[in-house]
CSV table of C-alpha atoms in Angstrom, one decimal:
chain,number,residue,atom,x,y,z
K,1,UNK,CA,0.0,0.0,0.0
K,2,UNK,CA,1.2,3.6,-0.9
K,3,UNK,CA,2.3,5.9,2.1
K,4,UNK,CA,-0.3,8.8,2.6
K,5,UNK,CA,0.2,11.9,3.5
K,6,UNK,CA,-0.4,12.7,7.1
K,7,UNK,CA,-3.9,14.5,5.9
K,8,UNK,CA,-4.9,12.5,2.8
K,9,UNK,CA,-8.9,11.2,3.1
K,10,UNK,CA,-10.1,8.8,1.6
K,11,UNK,CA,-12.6,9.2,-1.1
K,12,UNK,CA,-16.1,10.0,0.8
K,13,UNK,CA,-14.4,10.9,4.0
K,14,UNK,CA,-14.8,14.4,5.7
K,15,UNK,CA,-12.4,16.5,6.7
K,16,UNK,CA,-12.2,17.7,10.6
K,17,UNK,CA,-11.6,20.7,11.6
K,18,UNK,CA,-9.5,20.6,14.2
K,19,UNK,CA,-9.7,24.0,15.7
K,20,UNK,CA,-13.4,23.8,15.7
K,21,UNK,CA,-13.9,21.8,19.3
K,22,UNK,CA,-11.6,24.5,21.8
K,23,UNK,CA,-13.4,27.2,22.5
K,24,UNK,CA,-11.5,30.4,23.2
K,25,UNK,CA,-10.1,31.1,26.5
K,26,UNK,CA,-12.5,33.3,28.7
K,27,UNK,CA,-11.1,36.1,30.7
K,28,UNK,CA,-10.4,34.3,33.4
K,29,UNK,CA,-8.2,31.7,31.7
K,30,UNK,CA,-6.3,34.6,31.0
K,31,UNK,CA,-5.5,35.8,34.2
K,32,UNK,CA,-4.8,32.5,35.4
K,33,UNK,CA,-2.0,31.7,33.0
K,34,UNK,CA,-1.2,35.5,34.1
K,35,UNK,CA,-1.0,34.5,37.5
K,36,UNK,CA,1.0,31.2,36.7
K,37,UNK,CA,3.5,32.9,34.5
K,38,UNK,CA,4.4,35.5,37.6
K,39,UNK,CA,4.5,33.5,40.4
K,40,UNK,CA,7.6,31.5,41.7
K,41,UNK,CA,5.7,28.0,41.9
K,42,UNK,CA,6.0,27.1,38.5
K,43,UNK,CA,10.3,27.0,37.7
K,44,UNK,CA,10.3,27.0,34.4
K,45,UNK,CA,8.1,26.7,31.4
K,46,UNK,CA,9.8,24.0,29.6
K,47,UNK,CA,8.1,22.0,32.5
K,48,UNK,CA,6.1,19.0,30.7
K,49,UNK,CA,2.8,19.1,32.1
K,50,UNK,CA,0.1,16.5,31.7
K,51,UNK,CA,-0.3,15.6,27.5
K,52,UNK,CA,3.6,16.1,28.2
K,53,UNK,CA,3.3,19.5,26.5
K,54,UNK,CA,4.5,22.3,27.8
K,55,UNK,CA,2.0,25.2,28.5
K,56,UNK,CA,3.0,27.0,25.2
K,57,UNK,CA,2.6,23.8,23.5
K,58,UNK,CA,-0.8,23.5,25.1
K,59,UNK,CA,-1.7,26.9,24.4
K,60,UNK,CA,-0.6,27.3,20.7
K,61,UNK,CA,-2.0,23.7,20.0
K,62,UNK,CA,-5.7,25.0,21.0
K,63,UNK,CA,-5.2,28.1,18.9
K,64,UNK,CA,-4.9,30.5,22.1
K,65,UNK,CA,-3.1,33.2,21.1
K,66,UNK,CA,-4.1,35.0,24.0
K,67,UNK,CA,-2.5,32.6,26.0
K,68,UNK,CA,0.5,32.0,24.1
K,69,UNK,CA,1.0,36.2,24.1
K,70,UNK,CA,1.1,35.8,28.2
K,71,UNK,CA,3.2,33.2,28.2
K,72,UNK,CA,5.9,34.7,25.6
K,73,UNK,CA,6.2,37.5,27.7
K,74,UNK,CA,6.4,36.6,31.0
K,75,UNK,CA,10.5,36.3,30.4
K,76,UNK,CA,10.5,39.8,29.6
K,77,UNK,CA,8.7,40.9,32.4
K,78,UNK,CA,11.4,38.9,34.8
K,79,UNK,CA,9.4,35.2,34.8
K,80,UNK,CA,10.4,31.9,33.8
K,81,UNK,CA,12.2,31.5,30.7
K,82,UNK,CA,9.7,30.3,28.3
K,83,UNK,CA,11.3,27.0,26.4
K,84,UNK,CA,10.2,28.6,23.2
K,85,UNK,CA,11.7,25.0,20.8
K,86,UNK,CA,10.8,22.2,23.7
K,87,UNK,CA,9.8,19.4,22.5
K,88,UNK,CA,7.1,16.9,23.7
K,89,UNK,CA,8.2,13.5,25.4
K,90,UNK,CA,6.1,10.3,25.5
K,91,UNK,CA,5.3,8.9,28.7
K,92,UNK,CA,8.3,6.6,28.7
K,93,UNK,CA,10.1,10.4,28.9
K,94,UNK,CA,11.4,10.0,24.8
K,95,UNK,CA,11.1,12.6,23.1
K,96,UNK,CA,8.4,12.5,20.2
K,97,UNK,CA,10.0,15.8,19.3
K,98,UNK,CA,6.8,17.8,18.3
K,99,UNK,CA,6.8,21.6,19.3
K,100,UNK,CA,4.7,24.8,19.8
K,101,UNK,CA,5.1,25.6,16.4
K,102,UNK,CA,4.9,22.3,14.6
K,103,UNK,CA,1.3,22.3,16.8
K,104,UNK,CA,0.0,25.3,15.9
K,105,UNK,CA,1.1,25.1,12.5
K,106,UNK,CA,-0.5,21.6,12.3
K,107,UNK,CA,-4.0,23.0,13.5
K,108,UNK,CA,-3.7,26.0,11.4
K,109,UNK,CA,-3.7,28.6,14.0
K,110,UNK,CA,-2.6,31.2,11.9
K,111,UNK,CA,-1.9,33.9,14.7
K,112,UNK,CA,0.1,31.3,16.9
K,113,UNK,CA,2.2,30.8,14.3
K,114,UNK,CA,2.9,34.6,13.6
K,115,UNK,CA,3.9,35.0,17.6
K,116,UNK,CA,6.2,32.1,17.4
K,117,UNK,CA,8.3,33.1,15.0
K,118,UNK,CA,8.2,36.7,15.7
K,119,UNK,CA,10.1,35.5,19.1
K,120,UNK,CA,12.7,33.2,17.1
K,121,UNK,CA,10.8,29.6,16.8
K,122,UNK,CA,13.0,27.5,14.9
K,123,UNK,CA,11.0,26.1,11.9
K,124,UNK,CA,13.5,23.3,10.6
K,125,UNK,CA,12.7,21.2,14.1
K,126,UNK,CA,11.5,18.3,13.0
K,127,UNK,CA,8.0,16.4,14.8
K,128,UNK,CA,7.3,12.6,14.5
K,129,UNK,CA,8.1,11.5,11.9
K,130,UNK,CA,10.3,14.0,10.5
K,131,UNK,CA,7.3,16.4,9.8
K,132,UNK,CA,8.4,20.1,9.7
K,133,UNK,CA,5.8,22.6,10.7
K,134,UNK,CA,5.9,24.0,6.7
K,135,UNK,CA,4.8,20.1,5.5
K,136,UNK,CA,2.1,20.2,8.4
K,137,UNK,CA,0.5,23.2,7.4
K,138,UNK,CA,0.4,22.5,3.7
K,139,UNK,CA,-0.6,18.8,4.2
K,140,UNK,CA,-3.6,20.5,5.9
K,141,UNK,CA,-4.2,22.9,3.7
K,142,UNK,CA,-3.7,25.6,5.8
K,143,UNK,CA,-2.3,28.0,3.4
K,144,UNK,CA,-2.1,31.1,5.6
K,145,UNK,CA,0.4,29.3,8.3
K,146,UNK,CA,2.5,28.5,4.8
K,147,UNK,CA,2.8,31.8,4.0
K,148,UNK,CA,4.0,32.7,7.5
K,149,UNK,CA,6.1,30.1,7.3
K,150,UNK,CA,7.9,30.9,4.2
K,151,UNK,CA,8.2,34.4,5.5
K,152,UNK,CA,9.9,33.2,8.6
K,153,UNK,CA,12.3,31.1,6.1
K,154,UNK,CA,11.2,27.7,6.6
K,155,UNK,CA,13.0,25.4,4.0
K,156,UNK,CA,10.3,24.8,1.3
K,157,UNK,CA,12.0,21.3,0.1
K,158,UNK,CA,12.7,19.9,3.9
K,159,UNK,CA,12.2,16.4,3.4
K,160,UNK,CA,10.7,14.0,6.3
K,161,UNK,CA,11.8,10.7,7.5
K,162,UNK,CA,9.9,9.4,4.3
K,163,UNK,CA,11.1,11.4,1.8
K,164,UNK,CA,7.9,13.6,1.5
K,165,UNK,CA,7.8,17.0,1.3
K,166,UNK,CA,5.3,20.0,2.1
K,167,UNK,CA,4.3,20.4,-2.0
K,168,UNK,CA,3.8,16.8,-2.5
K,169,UNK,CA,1.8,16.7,0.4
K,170,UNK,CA,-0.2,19.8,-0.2
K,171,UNK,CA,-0.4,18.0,-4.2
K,172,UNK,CA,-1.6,14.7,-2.6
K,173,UNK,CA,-4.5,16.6,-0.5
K,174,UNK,CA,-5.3,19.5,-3.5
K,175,UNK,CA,-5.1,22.1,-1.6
K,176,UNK,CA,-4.3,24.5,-4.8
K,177,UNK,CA,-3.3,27.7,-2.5
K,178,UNK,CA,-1.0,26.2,-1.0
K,179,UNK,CA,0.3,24.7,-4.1
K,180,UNK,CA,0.6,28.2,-5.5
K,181,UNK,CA,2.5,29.3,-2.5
K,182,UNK,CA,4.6,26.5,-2.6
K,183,UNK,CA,5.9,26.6,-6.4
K,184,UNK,CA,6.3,30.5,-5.5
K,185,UNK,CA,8.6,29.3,-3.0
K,186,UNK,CA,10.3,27.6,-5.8
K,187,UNK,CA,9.6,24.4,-4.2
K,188,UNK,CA,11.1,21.4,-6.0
């Protein structure tokens, strides 16, 4: 049987929208990850907490950019570092090397995206297996985190453990925008 892409249906079959079930974070959400990201009990946010995803990982995973702005400024404001390339870990403690971008990217949280790599997140970390945050977004169609993507210089012909990479996958899936964004790119 022929590998598929990460986000290839079959024929019939619906896509989900991943974003759709996480509501936004009310107000007070806010001030609680406020009040985590000043206080001394919580050492450093590179912490795994339960999921094993750090808070940023949580936060940029569910789309809350509100959340992720608190949390990438707490450093600046004299709080924990904020372990901006963490990766996630399994529950045997390996790493299965996803991060706050390759999650947000992957869910097409547009915004999340932009906030990462405005504070430096390194787009050529790879997730399981191999995926790159660029092949994630344009395996999902998500053609606005491409774009931020390519602005932020993400290689456009990174390959992953299988060879693949994001313009096949956005081929395999027609998502045409992406496409277009891609051979822009000058995506091989």
């Amino acid at each position: 049987a022929a590998r598929r892409c990460q986000g290839q249906r079959q024929p019939g079959q619906q896509q989900r929208d991943v974003r759709e079930p996480c509501p936004a974070p009310n107000a007070a959400s806010i001030s609680l990850v406020n009040l985590l990201a000043t206080t001394s009990l919580t050492p450093s946010y590179s912490v795994h907490l339960c999921g094993h995803r750090t808070p940023l990982m949580a936060a940029s995973s569910r789309g809350h950019a509100r959340c992720v702005v608190v949390l990438l400024g707490t450093s600046r404001r004299g709080g924990a570092p904020v372990a901006l390339d963490a990766q996630t870990t399994e529950k045997s403690g390996q790493a299965s090397r996803s991060t706050a971008l390759l999650l947000a990217a992957s869910r097409g949280h547009a915004e999340c995206v932009q906030l990462l790599l405005s504070r430096g997140a390194n787009t050529q970390l790879p997730g399981p297996p191999g995926r790159y945050p660029l092949e994630a977004a344009a395996d999902a169609g998500y053609a606005d985190c491409v774009r931020l993507l390519l602005n932020g210089h993400a290689e456009v012909d990174a390959r992953n453990d299988e060879g693949w990479i994001a313009l096949t996958c956005a081929c395999e899936n027609g998502h045409a925008p992406c496409v277009s964004l891609l051979l822009e790119a000058r995506a091989n």
